[in-house]
mmCIF file with all atom_site columns, C-alpha atoms in Angstrom:
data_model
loop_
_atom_site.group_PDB
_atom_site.id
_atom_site.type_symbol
_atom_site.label_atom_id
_atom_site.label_alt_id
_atom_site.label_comp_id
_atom_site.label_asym_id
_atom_site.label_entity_id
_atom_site.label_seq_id
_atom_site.pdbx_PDB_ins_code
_atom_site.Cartn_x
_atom_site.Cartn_y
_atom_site.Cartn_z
_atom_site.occupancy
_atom_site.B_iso_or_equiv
_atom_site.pdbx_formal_charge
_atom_site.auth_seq_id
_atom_site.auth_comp_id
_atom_site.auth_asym_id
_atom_site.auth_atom_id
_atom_site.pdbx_PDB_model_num
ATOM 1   C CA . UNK A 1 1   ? 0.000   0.000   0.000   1.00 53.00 ? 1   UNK A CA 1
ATOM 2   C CA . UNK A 1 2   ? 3.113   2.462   0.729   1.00 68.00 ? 2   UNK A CA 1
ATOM 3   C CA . UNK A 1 3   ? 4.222   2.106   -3.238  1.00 91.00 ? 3   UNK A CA 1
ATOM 4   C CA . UNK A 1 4   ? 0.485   3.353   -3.877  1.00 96.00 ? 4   UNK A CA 1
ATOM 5   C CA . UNK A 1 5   ? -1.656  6.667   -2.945  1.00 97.00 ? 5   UNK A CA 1
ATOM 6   C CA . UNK A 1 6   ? -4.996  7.048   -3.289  1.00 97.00 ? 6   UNK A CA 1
ATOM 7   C CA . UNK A 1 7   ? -6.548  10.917  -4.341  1.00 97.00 ? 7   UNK A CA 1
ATOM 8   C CA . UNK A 1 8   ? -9.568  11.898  -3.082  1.00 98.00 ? 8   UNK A CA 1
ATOM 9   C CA . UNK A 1 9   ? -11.683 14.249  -5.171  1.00 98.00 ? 9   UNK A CA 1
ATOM 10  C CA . UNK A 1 10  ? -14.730 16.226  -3.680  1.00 97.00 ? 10  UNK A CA 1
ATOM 11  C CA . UNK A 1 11  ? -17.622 17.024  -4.976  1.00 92.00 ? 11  UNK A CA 1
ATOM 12  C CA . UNK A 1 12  ? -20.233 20.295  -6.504  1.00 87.00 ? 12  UNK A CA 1
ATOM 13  C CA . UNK A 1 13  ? -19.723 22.939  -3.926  1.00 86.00 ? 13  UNK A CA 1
ATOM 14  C CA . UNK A 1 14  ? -17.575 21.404  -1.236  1.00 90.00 ? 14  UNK A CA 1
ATOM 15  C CA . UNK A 1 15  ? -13.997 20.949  -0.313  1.00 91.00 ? 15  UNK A CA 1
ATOM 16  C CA . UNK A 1 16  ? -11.089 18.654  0.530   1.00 90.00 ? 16  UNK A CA 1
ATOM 17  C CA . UNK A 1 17  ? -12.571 18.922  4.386   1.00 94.00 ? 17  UNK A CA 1
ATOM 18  C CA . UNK A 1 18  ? -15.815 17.103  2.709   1.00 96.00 ? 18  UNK A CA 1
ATOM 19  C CA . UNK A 1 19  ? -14.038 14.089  2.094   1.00 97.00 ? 19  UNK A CA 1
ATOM 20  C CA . UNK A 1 20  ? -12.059 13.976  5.889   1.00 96.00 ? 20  UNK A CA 1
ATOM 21  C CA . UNK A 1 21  ? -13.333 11.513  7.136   1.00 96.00 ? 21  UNK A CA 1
ATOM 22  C CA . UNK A 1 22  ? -13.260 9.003   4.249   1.00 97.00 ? 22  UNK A CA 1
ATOM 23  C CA . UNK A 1 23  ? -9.175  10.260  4.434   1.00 97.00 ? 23  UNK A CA 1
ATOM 24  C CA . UNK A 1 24  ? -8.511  9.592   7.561   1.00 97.00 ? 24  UNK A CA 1
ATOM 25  C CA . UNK A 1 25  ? -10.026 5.969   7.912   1.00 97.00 ? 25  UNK A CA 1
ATOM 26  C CA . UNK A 1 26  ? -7.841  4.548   4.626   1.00 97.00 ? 26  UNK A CA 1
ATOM 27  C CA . UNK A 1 27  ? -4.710  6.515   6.691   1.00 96.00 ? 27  UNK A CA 1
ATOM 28  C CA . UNK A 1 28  ? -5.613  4.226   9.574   1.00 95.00 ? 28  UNK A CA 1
ATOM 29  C CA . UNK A 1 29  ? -5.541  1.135   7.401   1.00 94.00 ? 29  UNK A CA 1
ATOM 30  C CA . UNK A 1 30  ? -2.103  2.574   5.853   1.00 94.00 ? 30  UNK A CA 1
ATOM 31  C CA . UNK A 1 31  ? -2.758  4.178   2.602   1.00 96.00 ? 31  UNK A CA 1
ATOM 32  C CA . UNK A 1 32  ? -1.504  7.205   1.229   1.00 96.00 ? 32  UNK A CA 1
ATOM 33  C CA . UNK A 1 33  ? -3.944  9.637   0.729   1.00 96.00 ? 33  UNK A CA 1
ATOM 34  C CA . UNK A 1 34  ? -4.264  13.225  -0.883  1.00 97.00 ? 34  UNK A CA 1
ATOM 35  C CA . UNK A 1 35  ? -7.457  15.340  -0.737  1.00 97.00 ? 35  UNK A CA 1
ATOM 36  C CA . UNK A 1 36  ? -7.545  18.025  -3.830  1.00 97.00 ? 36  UNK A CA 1
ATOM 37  C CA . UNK A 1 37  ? -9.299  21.507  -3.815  1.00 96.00 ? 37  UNK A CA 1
ATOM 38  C CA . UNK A 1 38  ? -11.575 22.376  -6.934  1.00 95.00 ? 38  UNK A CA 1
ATOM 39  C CA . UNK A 1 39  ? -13.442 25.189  -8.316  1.00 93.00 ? 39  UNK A CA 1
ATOM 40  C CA . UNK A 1 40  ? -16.702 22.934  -8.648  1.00 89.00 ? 40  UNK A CA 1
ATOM 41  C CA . UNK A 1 41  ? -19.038 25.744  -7.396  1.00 83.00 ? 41  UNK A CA 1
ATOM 42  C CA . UNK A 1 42  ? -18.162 28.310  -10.014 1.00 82.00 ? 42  UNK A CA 1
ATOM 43  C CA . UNK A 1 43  ? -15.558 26.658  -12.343 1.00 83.00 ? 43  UNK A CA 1
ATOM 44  C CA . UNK A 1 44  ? -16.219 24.556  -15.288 1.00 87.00 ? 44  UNK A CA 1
ATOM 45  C CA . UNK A 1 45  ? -15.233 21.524  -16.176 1.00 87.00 ? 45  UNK A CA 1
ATOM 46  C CA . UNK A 1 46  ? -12.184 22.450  -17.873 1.00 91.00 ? 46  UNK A CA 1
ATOM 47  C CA . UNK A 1 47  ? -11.186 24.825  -14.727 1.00 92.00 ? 47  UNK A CA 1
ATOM 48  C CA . UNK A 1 48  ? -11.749 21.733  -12.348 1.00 93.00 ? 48  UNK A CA 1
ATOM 49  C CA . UNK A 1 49  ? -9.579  19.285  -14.578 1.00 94.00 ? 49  UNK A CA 1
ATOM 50  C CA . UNK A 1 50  ? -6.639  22.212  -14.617 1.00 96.00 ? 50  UNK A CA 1
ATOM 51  C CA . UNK A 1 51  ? -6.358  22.215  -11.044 1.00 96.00 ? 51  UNK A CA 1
ATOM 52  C CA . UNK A 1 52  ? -6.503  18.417  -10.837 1.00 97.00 ? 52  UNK A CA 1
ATOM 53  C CA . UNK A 1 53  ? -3.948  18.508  -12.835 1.00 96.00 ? 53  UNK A CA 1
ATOM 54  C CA . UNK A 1 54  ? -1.970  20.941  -11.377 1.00 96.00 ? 54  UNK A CA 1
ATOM 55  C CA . UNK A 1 55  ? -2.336  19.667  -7.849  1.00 96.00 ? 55  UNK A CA 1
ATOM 56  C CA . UNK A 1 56  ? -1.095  16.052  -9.150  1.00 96.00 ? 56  UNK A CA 1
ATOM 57  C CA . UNK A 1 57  ? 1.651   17.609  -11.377 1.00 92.00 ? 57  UNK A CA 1
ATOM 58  C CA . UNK A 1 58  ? 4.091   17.146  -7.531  1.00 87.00 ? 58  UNK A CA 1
ATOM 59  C CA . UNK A 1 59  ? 3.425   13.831  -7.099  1.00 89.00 ? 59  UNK A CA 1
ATOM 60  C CA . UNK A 1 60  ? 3.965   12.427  -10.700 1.00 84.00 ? 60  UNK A CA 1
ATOM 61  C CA . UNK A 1 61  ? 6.637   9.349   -10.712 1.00 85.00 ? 61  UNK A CA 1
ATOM 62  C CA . UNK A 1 62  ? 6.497   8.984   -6.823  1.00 90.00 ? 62  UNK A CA 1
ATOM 63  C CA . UNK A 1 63  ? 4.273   6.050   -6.418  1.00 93.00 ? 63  UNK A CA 1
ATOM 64  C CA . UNK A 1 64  ? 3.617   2.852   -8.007  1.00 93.00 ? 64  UNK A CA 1
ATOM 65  C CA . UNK A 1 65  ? -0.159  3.111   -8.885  1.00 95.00 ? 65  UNK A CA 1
ATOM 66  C CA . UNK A 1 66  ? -2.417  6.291   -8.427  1.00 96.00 ? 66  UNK A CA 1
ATOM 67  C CA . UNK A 1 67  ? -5.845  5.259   -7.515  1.00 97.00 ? 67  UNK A CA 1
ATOM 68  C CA . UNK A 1 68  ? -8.782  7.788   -7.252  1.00 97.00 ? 68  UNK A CA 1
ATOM 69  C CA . UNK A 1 69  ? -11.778 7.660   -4.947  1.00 98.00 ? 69  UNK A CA 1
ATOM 70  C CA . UNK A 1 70  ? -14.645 10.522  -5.956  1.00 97.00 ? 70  UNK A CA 1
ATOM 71  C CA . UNK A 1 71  ? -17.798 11.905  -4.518  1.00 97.00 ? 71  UNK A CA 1
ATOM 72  C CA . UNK A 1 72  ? -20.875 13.184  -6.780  1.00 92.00 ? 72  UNK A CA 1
ATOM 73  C CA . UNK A 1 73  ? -19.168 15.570  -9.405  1.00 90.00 ? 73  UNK A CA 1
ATOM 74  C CA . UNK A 1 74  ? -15.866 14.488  -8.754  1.00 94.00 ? 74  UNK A CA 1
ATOM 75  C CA . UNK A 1 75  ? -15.985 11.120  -10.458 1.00 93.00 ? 75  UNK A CA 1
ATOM 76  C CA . UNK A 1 76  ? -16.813 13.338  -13.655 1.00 91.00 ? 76  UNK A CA 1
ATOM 77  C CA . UNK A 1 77  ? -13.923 15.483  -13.245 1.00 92.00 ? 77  UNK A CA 1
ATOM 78  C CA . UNK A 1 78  ? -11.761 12.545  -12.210 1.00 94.00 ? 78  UNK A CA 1
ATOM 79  C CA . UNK A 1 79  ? -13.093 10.816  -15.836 1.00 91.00 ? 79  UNK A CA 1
ATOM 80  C CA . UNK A 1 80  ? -12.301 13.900  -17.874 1.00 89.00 ? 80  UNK A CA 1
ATOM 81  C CA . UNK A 1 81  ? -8.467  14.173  -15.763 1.00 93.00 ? 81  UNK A CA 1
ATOM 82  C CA . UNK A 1 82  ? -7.970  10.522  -16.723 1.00 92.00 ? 82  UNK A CA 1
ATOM 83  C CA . UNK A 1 83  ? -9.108  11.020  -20.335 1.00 88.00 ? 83  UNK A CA 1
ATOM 84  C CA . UNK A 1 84  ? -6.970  14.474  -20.662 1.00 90.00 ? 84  UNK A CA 1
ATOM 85  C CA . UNK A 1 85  ? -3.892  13.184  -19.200 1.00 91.00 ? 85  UNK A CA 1
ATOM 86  C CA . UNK A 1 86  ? -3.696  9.449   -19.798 1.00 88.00 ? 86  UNK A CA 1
ATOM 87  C CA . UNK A 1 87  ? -1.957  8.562   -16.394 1.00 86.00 ? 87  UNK A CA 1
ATOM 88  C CA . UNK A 1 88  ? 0.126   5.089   -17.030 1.00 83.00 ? 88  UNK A CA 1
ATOM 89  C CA . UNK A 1 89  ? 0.099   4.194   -13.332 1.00 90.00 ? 89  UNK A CA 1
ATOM 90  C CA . UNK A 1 90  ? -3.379  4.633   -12.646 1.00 93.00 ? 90  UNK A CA 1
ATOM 91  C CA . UNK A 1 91  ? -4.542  2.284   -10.393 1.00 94.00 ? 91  UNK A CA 1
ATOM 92  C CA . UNK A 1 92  ? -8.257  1.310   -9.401  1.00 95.00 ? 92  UNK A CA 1
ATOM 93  C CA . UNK A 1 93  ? -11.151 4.334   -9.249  1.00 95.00 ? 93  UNK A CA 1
ATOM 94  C CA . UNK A 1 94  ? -14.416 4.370   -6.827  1.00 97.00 ? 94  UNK A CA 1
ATOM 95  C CA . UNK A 1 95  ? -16.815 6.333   -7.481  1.00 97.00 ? 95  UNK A CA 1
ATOM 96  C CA . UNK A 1 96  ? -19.729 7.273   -4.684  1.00 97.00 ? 96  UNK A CA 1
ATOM 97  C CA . UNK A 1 97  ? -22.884 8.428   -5.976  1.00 94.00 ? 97  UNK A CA 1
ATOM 98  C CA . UNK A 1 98  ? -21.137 9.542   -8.988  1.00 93.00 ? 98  UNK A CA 1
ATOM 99  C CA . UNK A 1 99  ? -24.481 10.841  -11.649 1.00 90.00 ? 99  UNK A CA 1
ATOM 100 C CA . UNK A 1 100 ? -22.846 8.922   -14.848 1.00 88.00 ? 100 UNK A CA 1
ATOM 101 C CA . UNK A 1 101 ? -26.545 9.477   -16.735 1.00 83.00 ? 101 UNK A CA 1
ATOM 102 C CA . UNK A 1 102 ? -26.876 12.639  -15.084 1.00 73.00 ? 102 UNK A CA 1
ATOM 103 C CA . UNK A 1 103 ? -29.258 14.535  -12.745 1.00 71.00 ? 103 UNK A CA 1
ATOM 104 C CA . UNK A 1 104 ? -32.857 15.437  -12.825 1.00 64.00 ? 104 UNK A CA 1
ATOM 105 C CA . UNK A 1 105 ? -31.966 18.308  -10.299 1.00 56.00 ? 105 UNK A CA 1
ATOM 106 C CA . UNK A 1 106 ? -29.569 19.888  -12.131 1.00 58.00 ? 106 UNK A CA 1
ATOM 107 C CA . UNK A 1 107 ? -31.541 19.835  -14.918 1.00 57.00 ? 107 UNK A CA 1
ATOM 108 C CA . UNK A 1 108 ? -34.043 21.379  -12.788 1.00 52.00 ? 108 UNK A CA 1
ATOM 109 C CA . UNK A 1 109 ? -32.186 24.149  -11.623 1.00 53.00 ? 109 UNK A CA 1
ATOM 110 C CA . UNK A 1 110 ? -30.361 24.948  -15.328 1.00 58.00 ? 110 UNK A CA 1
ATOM 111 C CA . UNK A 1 111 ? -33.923 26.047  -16.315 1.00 57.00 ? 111 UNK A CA 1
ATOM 112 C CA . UNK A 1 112 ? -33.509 28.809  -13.751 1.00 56.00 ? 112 UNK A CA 1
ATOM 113 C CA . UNK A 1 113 ? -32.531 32.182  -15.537 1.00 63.00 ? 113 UNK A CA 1
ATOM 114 C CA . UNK A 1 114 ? -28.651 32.401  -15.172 1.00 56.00 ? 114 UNK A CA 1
ATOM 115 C CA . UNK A 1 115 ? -27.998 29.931  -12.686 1.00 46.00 ? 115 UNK A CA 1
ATOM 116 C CA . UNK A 1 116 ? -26.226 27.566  -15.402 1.00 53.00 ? 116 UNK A CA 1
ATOM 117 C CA . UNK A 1 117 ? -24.361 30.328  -15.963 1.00 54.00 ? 117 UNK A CA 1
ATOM 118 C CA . UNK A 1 118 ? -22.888 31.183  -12.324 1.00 49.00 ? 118 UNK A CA 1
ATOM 119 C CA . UNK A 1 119 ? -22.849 27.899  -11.659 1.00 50.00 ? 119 UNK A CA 1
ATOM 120 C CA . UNK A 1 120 ? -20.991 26.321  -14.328 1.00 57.00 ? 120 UNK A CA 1
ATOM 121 C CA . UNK A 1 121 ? -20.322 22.526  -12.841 1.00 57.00 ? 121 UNK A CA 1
ATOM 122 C CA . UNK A 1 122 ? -24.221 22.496  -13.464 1.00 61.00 ? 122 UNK A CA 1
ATOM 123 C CA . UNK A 1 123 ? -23.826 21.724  -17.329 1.00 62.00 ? 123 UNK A CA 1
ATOM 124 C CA . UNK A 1 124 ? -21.597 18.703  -16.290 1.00 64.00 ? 124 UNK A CA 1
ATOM 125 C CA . UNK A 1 125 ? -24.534 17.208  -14.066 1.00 60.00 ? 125 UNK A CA 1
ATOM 126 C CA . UNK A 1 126 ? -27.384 17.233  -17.464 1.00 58.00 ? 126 UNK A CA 1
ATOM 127 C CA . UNK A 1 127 ? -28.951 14.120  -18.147 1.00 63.00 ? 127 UNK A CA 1
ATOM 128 C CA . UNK A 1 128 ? -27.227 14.991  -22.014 1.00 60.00 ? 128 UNK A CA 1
ATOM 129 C CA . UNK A 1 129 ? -23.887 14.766  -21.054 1.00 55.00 ? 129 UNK A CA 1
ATOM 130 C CA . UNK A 1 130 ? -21.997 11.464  -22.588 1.00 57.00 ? 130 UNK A CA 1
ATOM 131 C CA . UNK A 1 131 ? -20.566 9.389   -19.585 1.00 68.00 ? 131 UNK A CA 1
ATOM 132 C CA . UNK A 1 132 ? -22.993 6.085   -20.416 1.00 67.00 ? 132 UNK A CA 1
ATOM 133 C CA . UNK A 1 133 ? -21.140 2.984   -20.041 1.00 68.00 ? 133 UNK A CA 1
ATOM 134 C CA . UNK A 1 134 ? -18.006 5.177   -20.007 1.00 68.00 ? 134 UNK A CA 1
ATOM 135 C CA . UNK A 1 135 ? -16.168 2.994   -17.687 1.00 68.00 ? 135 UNK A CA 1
ATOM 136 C CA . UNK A 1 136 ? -16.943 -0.462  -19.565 1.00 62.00 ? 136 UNK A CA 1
ATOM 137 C CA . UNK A 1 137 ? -15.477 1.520   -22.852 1.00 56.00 ? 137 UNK A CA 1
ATOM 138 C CA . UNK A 1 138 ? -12.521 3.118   -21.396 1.00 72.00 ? 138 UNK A CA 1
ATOM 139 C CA . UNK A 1 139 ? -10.978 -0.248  -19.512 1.00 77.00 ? 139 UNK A CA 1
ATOM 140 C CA . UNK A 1 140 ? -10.575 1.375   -16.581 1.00 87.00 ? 140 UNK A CA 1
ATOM 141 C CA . UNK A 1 141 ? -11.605 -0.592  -13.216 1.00 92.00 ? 141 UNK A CA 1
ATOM 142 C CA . UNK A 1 142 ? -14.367 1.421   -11.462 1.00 94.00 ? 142 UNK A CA 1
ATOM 143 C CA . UNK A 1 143 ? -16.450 0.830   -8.812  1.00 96.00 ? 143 UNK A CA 1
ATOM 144 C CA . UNK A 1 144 ? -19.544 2.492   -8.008  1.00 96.00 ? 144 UNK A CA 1
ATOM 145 C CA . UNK A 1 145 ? -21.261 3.381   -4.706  1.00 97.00 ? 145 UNK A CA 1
ATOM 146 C CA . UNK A 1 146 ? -24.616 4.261   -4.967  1.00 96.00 ? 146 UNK A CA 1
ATOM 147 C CA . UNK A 1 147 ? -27.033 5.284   -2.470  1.00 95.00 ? 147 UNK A CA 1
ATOM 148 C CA . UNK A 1 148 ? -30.480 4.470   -1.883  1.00 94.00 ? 148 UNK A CA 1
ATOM 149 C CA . UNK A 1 149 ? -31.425 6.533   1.243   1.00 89.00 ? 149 UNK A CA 1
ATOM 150 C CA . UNK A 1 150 ? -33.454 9.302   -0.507  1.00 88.00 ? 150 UNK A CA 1
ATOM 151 C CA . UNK A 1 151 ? -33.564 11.887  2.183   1.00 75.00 ? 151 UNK A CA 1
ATOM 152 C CA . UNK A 1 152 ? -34.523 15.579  2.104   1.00 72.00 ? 152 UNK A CA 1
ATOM 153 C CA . UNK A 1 153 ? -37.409 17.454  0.548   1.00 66.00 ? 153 UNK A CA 1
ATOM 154 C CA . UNK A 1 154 ? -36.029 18.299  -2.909  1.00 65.00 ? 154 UNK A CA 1
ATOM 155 C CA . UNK A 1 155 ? -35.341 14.325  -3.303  1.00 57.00 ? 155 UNK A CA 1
ATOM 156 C CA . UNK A 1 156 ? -38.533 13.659  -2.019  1.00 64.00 ? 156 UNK A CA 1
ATOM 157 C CA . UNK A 1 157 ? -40.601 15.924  -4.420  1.00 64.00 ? 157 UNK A CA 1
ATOM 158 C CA . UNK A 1 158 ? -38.722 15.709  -7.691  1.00 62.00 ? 158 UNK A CA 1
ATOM 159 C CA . UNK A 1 159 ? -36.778 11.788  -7.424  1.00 67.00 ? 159 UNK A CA 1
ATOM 160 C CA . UNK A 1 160 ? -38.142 8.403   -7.000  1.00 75.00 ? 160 UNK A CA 1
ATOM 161 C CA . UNK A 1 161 ? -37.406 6.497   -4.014  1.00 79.00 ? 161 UNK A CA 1
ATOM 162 C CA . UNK A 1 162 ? -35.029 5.103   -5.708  1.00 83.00 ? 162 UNK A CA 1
ATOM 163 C CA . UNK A 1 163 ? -32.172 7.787   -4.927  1.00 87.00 ? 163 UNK A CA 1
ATOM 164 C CA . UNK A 1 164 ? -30.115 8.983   -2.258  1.00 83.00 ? 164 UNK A CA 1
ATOM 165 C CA . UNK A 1 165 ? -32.335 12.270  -2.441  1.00 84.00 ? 165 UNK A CA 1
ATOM 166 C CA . UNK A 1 166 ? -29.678 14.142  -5.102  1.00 83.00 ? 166 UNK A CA 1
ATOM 167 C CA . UNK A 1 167 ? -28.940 11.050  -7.826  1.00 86.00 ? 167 UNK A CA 1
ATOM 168 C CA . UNK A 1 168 ? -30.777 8.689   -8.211  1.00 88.00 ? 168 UNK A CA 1
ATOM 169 C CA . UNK A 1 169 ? -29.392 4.370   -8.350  1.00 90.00 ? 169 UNK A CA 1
ATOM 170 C CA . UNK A 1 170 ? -29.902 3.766   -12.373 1.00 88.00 ? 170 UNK A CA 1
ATOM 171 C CA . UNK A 1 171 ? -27.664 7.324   -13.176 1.00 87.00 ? 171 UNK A CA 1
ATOM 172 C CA . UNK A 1 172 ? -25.129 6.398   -10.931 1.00 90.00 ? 172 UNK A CA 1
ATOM 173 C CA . UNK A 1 173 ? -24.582 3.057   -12.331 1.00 90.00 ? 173 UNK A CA 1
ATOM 174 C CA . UNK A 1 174 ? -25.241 4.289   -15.598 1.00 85.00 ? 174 UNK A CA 1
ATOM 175 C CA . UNK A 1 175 ? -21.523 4.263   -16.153 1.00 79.00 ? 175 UNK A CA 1
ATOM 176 C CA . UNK A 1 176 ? -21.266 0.531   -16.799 1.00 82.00 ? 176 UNK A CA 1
ATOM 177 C CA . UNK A 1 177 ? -18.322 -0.481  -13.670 1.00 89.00 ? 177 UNK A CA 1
ATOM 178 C CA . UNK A 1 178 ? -16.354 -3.098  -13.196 1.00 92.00 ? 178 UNK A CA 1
ATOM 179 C CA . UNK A 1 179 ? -18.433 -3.952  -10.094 1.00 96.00 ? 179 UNK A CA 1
ATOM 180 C CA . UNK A 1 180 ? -21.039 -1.738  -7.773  1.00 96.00 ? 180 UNK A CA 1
ATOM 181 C CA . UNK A 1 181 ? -22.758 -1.914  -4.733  1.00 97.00 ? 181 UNK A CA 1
ATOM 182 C CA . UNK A 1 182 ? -25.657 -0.035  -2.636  1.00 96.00 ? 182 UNK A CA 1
ATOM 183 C CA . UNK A 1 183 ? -25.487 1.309   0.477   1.00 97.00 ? 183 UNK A CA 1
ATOM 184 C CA . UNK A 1 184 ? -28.710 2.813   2.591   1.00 96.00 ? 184 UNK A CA 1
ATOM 185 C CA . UNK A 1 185 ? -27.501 6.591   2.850   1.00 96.00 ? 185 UNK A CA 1
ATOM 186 C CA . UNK A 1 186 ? -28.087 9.520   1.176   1.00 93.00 ? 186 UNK A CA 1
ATOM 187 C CA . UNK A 1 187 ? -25.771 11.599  -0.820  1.00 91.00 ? 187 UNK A CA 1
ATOM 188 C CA . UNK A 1 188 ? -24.471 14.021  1.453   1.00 91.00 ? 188 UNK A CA 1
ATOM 189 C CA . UNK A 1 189 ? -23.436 11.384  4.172   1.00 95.00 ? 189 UNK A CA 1
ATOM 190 C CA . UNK A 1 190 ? -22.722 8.457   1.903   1.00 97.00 ? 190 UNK A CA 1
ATOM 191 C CA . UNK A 1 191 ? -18.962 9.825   1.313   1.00 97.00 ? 191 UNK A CA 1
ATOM 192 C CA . UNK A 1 192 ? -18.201 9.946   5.311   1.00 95.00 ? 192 UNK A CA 1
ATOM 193 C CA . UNK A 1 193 ? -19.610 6.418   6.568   1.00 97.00 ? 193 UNK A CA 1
ATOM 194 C CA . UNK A 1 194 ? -17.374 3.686   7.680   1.00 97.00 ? 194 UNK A CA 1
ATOM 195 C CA . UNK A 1 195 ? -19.019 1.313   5.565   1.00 98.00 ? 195 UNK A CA 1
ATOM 196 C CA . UNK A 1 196 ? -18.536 3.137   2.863   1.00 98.00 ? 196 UNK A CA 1
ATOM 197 C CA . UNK A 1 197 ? -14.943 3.477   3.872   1.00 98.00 ? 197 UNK A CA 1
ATOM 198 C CA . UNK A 1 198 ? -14.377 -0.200  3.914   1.00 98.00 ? 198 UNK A CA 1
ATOM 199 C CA . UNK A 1 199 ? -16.112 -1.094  0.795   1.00 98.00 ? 199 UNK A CA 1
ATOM 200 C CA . UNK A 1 200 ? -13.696 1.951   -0.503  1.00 98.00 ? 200 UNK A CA 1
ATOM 201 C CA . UNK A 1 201 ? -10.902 -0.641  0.664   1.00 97.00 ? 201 UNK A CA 1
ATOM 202 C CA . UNK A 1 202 ? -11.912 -3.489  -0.375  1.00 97.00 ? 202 UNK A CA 1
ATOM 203 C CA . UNK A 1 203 ? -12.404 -2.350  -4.540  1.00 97.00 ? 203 UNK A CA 1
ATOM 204 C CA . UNK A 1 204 ? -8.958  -0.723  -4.040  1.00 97.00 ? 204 UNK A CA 1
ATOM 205 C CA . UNK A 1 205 ? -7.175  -4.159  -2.587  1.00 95.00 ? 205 UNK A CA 1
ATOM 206 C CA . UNK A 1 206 ? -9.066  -6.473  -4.897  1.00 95.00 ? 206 UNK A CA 1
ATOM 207 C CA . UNK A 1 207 ? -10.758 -5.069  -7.347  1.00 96.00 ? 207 UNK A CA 1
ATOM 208 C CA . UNK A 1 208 ? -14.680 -5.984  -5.928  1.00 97.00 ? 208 UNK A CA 1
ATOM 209 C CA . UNK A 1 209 ? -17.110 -5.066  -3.015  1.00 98.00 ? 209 UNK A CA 1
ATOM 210 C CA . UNK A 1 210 ? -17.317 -7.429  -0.236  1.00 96.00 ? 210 UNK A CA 1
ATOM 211 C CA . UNK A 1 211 ? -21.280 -8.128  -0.791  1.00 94.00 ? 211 UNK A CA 1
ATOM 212 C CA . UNK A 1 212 ? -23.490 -9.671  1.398   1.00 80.00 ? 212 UNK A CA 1
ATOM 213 C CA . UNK A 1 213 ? -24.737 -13.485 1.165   1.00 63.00 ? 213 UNK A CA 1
#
């Protein structure tokens, strides 16, 4: 585990502190671990891959195998990074309630004069944008976390139960991985639960979930 390191990438509108917790529980186990910082509240998608890429540019050569774990948004920035830079140590990738086939939220929201336009990450999120079966095409080995708790009112009004309240189960598996698993918590908490945090593990070690009988 000390050859490899493992980057964390955050989602829309948070932070490296958003994905603490999930940090400090591989550290325990004995990965190396780096959280990034991204523009994903007002930066688009190119903006968001520059700074990936700029953050990474330090540790290039330094381990074995680079392996990426991503919340929401950041599984589609960490795609576009790995399609823009073609890393050739790049490990295994887990992706937790990653919206592959999009979201009906955001496309909600873009129909609000001018939000799309503030918030640019939005466009990324449209049920339009191409990341079907991405994962099955590109050869990389993914694993997806989706979440099934659908929690909180906009969920609840405008998502079918089927969700964890901001994506919902078929977009987040929409991207056709290696192997996936669901997990009863909702997106904004999915990210910073110790199961989550060992299923994390166990993809990176072996390359599948530990599922239940």
């Amino acid at each position: 585990m000390h050859d490899d390191i493992i980057i964390l990438v955050h989602g829309f509108n948070r932070g490296r502190r958003d994905m603490a917790r999930l940090a400090a529980g591989l550290a325990r186990q004995g990965w190396n671990t780096r959280s990034l910082r991204l523009p994903t509240l007002f930066g688009d998608m190119d903006a968001c891959v520059g700074a990936m890429q700029t953050q990474l540019e330090e540790i290039e050569g330094r381990y074995r195998r680079v392996h990426f774990v991503a919340h929401s948004l950041g599984g589609l920035i960490t795609l576009n990074y790995i399609r823009k830079t073609r890393p050739r140590n790049i490990g295994r990738c887990v992706f937790i309630a990653t919206p592959h086939g999009g979201s009906r939220l955001a496309q909600i929201a873009s129909r609000i004069p001018g939000y799309a336009r503030v918030f640019r990450p939005v466009a990324e999120l449209l049920p339009t944008a191409a990341y079907d079966n991405c994962h099955a095409a590109s050869g990389l080995c993914v694993g997806v976390i989706a979440g099934y708790r659908n929690s909180g009112v906009l969920g609840r009004l405008f998502l079918s139960s089927h969700s964890d309240g901001r994506v919902e189960v078929a977009s987040a598996l929409a991207g056709g991985a290696t192997d996936s698993i669901l997990l009863p918590y909702g997106h904004q908490e999915i990210h910073q639960q110790q199961e989550t945090c060992e299923q994390v593990q166990a993809f990176l070690s072996k390359g599948t979930f530990n599922h239940r009988d």
